[in-house]
Backbone as JSON, one array per atom type, in Angstrom:
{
  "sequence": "XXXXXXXXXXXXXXXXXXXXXXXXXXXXXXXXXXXXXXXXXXXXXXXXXXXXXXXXXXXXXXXXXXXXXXXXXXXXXXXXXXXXXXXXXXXXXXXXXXXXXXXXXXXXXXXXXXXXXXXXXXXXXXXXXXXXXXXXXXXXXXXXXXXXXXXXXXXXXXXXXXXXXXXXXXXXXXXXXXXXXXXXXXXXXXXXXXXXXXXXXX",
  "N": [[29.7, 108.73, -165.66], [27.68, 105.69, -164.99], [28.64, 102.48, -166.14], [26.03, 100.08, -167.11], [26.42, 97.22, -166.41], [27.43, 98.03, -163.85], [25.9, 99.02, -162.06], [26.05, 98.39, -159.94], [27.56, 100.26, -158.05], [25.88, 102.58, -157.61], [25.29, 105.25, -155.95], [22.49, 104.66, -154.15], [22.02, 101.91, -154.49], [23.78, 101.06, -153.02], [23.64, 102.15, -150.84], [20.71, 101.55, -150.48], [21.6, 98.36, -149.84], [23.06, 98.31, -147.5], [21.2, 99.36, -145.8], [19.16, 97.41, -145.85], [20.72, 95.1, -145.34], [21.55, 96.43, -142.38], [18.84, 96.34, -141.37], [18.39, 93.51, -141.03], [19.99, 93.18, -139.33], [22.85, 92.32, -139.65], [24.91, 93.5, -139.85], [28.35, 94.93, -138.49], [29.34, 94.71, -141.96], [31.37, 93.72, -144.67], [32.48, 94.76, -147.81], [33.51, 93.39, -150.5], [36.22, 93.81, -153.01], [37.94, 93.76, -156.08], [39.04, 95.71, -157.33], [40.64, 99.02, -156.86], [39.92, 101.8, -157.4], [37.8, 101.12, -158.34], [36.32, 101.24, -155.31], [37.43, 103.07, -154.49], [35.2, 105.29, -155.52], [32.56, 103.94, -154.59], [33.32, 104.24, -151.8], [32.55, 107.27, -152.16], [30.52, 107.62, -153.1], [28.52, 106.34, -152.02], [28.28, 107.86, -149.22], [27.75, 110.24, -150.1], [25.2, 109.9, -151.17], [24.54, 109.34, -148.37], [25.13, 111.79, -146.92], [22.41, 113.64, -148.95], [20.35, 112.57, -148.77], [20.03, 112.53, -146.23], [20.11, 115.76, -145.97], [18.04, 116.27, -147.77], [15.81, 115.46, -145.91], [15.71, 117.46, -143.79], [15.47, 119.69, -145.68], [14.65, 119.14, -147.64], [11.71, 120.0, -148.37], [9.18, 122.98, -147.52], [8.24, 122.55, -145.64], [9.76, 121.34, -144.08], [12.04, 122.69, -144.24], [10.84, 125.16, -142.96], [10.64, 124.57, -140.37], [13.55, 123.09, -139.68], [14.7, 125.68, -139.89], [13.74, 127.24, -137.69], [14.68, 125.44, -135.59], [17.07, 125.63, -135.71], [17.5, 128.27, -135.51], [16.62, 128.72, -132.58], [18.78, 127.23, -131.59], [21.31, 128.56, -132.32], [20.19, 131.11, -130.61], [20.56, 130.03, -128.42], [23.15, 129.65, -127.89], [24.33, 131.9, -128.82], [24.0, 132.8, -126.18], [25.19, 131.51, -124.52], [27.99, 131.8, -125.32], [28.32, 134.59, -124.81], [27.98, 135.01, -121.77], [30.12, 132.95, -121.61], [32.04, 134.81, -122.77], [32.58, 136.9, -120.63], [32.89, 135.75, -118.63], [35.13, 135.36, -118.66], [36.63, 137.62, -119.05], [36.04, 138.47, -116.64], [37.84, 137.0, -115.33], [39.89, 137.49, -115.66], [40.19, 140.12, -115.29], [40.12, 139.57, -112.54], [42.89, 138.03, -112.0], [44.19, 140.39, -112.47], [43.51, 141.58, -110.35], [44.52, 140.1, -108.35], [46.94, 139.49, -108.97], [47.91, 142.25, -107.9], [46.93, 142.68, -105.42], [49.22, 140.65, -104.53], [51.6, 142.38, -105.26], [51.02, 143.84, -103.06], [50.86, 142.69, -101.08], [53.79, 141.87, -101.06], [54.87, 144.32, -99.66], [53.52, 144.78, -97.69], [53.53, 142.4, -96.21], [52.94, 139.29, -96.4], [50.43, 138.15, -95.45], [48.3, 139.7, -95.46], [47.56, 139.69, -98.51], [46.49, 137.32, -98.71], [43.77, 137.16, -97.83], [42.79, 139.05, -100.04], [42.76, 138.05, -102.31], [41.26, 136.67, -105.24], [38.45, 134.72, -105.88], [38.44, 132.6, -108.9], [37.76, 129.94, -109.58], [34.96, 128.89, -110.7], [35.46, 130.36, -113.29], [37.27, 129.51, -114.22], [36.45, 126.94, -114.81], [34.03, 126.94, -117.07], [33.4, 125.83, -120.47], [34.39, 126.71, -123.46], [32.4, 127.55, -125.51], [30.58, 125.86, -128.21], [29.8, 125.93, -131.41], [26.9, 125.99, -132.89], [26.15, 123.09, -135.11], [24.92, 122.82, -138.45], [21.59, 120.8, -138.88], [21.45, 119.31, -141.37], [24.08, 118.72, -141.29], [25.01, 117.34, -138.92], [25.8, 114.47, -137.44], [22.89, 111.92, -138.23], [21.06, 109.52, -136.55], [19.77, 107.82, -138.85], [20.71, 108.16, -140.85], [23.48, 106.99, -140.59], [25.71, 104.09, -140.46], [26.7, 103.69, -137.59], [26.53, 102.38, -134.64], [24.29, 102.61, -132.53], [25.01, 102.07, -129.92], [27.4, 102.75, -129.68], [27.96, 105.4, -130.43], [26.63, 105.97, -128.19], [28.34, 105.17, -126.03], [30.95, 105.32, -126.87], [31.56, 107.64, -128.0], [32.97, 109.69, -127.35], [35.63, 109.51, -127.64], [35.65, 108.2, -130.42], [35.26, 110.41, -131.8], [37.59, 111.38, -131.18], [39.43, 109.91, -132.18], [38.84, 110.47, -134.7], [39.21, 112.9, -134.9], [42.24, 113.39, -134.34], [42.92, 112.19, -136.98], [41.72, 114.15, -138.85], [43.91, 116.34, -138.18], [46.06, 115.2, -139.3], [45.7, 115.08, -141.8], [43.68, 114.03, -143.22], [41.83, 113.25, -146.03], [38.38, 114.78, -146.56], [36.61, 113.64, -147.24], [36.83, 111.07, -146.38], [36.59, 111.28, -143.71], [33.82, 112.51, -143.35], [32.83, 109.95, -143.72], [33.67, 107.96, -141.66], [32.49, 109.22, -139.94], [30.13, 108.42, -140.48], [30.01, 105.38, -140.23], [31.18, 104.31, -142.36], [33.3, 102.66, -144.84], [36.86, 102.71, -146.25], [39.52, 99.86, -147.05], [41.95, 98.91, -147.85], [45.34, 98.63, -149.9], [46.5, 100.79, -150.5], [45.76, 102.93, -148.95], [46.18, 104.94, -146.19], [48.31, 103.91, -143.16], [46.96, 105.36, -140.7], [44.62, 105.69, -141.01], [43.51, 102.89, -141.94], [44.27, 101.96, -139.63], [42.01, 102.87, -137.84], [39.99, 102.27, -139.27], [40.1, 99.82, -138.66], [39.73, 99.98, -136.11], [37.22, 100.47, -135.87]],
  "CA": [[28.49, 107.92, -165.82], [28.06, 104.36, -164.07], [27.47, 101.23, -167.26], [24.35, 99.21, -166.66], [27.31, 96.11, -165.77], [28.51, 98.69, -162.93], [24.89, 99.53, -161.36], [26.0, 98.16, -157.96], [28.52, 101.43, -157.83], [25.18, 103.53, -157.29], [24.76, 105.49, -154.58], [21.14, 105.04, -154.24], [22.03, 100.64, -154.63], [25.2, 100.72, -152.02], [22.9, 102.71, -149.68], [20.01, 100.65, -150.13], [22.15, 97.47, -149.83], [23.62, 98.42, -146.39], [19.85, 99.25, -145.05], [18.66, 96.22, -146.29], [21.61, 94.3, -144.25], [21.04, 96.73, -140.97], [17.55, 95.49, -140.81], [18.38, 91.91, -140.75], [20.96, 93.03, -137.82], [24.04, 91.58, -139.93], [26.11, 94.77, -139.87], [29.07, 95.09, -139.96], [29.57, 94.02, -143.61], [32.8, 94.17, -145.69], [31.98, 94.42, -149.85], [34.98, 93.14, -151.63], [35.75, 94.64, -154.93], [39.39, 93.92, -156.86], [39.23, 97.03, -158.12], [40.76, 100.05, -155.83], [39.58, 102.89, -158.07], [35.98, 100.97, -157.7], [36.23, 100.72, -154.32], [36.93, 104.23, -153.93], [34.18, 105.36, -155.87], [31.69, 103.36, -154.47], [32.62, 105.14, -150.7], [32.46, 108.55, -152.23], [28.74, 107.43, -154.02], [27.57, 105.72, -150.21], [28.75, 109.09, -148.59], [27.21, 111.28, -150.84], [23.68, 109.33, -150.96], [23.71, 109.43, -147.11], [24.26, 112.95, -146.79], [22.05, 113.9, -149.67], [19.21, 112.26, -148.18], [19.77, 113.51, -144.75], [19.71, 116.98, -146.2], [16.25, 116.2, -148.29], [14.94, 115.29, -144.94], [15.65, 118.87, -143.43], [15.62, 120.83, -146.42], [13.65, 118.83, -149.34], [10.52, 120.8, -148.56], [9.31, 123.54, -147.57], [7.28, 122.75, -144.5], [10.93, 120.98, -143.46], [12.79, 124.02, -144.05], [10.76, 126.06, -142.38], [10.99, 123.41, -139.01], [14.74, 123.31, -139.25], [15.13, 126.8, -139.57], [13.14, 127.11, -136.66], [14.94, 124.46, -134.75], [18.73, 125.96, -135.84], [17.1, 129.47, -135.1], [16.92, 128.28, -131.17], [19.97, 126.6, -131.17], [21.86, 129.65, -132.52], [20.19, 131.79, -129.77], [21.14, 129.19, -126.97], [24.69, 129.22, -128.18], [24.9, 133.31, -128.2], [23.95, 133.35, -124.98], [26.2, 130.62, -123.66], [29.01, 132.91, -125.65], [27.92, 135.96, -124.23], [28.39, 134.09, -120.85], [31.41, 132.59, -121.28], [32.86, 135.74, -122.79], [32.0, 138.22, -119.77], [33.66, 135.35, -117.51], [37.13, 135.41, -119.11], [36.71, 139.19, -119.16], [36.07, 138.64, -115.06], [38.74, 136.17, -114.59], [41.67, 138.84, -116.53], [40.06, 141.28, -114.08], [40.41, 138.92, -111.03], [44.03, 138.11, -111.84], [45.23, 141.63, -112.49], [43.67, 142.27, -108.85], [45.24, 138.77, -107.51], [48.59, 140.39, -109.15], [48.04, 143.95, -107.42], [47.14, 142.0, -103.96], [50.45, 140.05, -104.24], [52.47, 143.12, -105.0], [50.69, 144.61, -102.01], [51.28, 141.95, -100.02], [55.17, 141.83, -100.42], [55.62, 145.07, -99.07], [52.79, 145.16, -96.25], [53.35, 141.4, -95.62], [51.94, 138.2, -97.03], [49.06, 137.58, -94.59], [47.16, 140.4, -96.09], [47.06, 139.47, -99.62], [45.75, 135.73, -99.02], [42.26, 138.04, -97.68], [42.6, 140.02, -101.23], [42.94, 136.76, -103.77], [39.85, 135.9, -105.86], [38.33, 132.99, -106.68], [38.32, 131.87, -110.18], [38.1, 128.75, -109.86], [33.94, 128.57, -111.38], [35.57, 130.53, -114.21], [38.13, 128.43, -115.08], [35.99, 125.1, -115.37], [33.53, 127.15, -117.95], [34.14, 125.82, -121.03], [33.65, 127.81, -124.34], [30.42, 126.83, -126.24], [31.08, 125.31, -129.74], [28.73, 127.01, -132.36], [25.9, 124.62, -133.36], [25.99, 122.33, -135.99], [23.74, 122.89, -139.14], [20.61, 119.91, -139.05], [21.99, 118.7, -142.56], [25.07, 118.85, -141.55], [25.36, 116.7, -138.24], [25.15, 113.12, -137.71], [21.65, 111.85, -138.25], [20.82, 108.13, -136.71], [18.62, 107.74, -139.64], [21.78, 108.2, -142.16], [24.86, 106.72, -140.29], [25.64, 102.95, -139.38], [27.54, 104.03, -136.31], [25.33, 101.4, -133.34], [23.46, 103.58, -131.17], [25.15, 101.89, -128.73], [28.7, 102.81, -130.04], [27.73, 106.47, -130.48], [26.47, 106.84, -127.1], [29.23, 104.54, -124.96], [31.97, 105.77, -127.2], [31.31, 108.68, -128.55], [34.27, 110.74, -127.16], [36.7, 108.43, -128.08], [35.54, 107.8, -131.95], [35.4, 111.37, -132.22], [38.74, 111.82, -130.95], [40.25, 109.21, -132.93], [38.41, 110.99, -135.89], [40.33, 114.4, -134.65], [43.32, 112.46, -134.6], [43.0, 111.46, -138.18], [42.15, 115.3, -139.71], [45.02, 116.6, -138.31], [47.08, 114.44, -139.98], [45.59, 115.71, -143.06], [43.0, 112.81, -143.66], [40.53, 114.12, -146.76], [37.16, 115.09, -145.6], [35.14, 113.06, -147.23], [37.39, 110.13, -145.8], [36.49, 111.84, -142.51], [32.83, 111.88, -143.15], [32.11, 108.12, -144.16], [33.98, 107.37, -140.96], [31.13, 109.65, -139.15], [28.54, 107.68, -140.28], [29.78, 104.26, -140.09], [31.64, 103.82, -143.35], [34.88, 102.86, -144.84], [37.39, 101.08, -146.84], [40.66, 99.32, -146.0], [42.8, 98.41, -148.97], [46.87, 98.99, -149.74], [46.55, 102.17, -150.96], [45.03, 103.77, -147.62], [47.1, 105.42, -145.44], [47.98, 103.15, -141.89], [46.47, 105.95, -139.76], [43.28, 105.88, -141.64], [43.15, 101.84, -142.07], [44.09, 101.74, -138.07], [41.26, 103.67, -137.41], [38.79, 101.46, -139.88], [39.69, 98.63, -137.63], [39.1, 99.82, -134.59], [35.78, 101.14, -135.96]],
  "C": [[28.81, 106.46, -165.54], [27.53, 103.96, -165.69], [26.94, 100.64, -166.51], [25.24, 97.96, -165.8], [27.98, 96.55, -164.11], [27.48, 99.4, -161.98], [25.35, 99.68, -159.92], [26.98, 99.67, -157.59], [27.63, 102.82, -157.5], [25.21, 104.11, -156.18], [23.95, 104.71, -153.8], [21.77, 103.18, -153.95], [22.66, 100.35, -153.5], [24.08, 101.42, -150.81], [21.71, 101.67, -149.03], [20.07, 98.7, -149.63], [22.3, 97.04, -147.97], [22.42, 98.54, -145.36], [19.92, 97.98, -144.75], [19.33, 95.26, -144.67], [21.19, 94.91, -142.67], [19.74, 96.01, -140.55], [17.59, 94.57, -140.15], [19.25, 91.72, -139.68], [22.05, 91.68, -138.24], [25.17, 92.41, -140.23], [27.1, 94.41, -138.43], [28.72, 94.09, -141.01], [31.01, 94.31, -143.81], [31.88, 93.78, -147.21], [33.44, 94.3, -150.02], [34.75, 93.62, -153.02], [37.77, 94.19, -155.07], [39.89, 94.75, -157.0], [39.86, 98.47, -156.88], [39.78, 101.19, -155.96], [37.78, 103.09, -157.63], [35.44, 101.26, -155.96], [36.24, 102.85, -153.34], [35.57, 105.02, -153.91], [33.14, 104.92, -155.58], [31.42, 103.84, -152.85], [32.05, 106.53, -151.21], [30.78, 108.32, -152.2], [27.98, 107.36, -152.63], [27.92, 107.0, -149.18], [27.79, 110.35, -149.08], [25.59, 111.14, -150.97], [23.38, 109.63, -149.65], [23.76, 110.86, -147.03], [23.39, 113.66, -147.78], [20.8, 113.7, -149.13], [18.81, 113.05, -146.99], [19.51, 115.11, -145.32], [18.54, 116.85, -146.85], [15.82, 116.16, -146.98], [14.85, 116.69, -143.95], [15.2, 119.71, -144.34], [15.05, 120.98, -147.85], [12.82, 119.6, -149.47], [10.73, 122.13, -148.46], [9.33, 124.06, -146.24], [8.74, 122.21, -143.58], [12.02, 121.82, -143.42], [11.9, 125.1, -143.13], [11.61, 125.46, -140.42], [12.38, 123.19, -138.6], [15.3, 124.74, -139.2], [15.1, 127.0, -138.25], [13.88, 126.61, -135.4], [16.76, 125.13, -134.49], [18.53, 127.72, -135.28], [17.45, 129.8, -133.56], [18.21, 127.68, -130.48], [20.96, 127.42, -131.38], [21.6, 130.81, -131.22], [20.96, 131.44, -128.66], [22.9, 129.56, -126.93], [25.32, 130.74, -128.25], [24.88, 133.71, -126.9], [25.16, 132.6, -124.07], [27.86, 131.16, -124.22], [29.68, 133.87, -125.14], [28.78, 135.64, -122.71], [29.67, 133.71, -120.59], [32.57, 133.73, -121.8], [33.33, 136.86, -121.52], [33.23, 137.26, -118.34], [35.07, 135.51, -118.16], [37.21, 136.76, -118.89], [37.18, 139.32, -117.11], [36.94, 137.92, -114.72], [40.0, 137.08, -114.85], [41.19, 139.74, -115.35], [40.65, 140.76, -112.73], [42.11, 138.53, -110.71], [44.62, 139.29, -111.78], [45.06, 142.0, -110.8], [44.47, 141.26, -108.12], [46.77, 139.46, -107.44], [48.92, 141.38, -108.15], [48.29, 143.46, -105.61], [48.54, 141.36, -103.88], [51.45, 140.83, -104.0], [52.24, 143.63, -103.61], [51.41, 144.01, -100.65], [53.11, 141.85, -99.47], [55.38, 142.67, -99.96], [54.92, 145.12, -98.26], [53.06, 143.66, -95.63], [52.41, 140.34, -96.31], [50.66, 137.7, -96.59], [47.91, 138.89, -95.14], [46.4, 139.95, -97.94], [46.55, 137.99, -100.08], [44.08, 136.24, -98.76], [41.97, 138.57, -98.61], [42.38, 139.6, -102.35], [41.24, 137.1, -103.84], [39.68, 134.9, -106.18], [38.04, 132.66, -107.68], [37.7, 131.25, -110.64], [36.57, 128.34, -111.19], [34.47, 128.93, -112.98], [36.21, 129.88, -115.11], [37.53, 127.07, -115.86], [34.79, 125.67, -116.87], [33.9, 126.89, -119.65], [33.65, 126.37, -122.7], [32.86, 126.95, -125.31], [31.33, 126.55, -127.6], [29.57, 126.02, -130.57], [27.97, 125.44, -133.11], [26.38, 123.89, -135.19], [24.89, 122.18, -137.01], [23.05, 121.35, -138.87], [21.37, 119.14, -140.05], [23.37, 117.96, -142.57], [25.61, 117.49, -140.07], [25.17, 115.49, -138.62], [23.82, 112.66, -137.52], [21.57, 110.51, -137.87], [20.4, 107.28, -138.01], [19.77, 107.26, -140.78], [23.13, 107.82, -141.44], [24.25, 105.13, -139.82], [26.5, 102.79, -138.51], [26.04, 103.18, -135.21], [24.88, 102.62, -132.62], [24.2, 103.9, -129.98], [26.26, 102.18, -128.82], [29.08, 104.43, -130.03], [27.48, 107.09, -129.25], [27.69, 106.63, -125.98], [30.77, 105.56, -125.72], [32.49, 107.06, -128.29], [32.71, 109.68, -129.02], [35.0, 110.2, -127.72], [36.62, 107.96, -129.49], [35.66, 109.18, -132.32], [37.09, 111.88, -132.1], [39.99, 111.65, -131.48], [40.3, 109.79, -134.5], [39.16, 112.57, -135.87], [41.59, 114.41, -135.37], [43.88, 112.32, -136.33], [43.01, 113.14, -139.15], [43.02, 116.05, -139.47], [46.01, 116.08, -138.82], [46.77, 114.39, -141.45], [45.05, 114.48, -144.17], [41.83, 113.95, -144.52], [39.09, 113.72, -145.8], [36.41, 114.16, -145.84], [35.28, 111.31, -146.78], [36.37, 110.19, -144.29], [34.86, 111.46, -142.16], [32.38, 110.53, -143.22], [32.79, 107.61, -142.76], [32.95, 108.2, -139.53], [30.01, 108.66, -139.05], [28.65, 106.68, -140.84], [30.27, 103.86, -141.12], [32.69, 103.87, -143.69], [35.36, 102.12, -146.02], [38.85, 101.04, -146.58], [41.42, 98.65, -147.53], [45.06, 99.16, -149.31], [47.23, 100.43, -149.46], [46.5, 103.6, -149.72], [46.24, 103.49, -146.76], [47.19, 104.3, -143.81], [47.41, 103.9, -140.82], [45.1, 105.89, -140.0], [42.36, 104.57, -141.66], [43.1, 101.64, -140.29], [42.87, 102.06, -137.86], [39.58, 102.75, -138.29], [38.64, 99.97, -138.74], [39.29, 98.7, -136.38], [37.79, 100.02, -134.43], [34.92, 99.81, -136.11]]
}
């Protein structure tokens, strides 16, 4: 339980704080705090408010649950089919090598000029690349609930994500992981230098 002297440690206050500031287009911010312990506590709270919200906004109702069902319903189909798809080609590319193989053997004993006429081509199969399984609504990043720039998300997308890869293999906690999804952080002794690197470049 937060004391009344310790309000600002709210979710709901730290969330509405950081709006507030986006509006006025003075983000970034840094909050100073003395305190580490506070400091943690106060990302977990601003982490937990944004996705909390973002999930009310899919899933508060009823009429919004039905609409994301709906929406994850389609995106689940899309994503079996592009499965389906990319399963059937790996299936045809193992086929196409075992015959590439069979042509080669063929070829050393009838001669190599026959089995360059016998090869297959691959190559479409190879560049296919396997579908990733959708992302619940609640669960992705939401503009609405991250202060990641628009313009930072779309230019550098790959590259924040990659750095964010980077960081859970190295056995960065999750909910570290998320607040650095959606634009949040903190930078003090305690924090690991792969984790603080990664706040600054953000």
């Amino acid at each position: 339980k937060i004391a009344k002297g310790t309000s600002y440690m709210q979710g709901s206050t730290l969330l509405k704080l950081c709006k507030d500031l986006d509006k006025r287009d003075i983000m970034p911010a840094i909050f100073f705090n003395f305190s580490r312990s506070e400091i943690d506590g106060m990302l977990k709270r601003l982490i937990k408010e944004l996705k909390d919200q973002q999930h009310h906004k899919y899933y508060g109702t009823e009429e919004a649950t039905y609409k994301s069902r709906k929406i994850m319903e389609r995106r689940m189909a899309d994503y079996q089919q592009k499965k389906t798809a990319y399963e059937q080609a790996q299936k045809m590319k193992a086929s196409a090598g075992q015959e590439g193989k069979a042509a080669r053997k063929s070829g050393d004993n009838e001669g190599r000029g026959s089995a360059k006429s016998e090869a297959v081509d691959v190559s479409q199969d190879l560049q296919m690349a396997e579908p990733q399984e959708p992302t619940d609504l609640a669960d992705e990043i939401d503009l609405e609930f991250t202060f990641h720039s628009p313009k930072a998300l779309g230019q550098w997308a790959e590259d924040i994500e990659d750095q964010i890869s980077q960081l859970k293999k190295k056995g960065c906690a999750d909910w570290l992981i998320d607040g650095l999804r959606r634009g949040v952080g903190m930078h003090h002794e305690g924090c690991k230098k792969n984790y603080k690197d990664t706040v600054e470049i953000g």
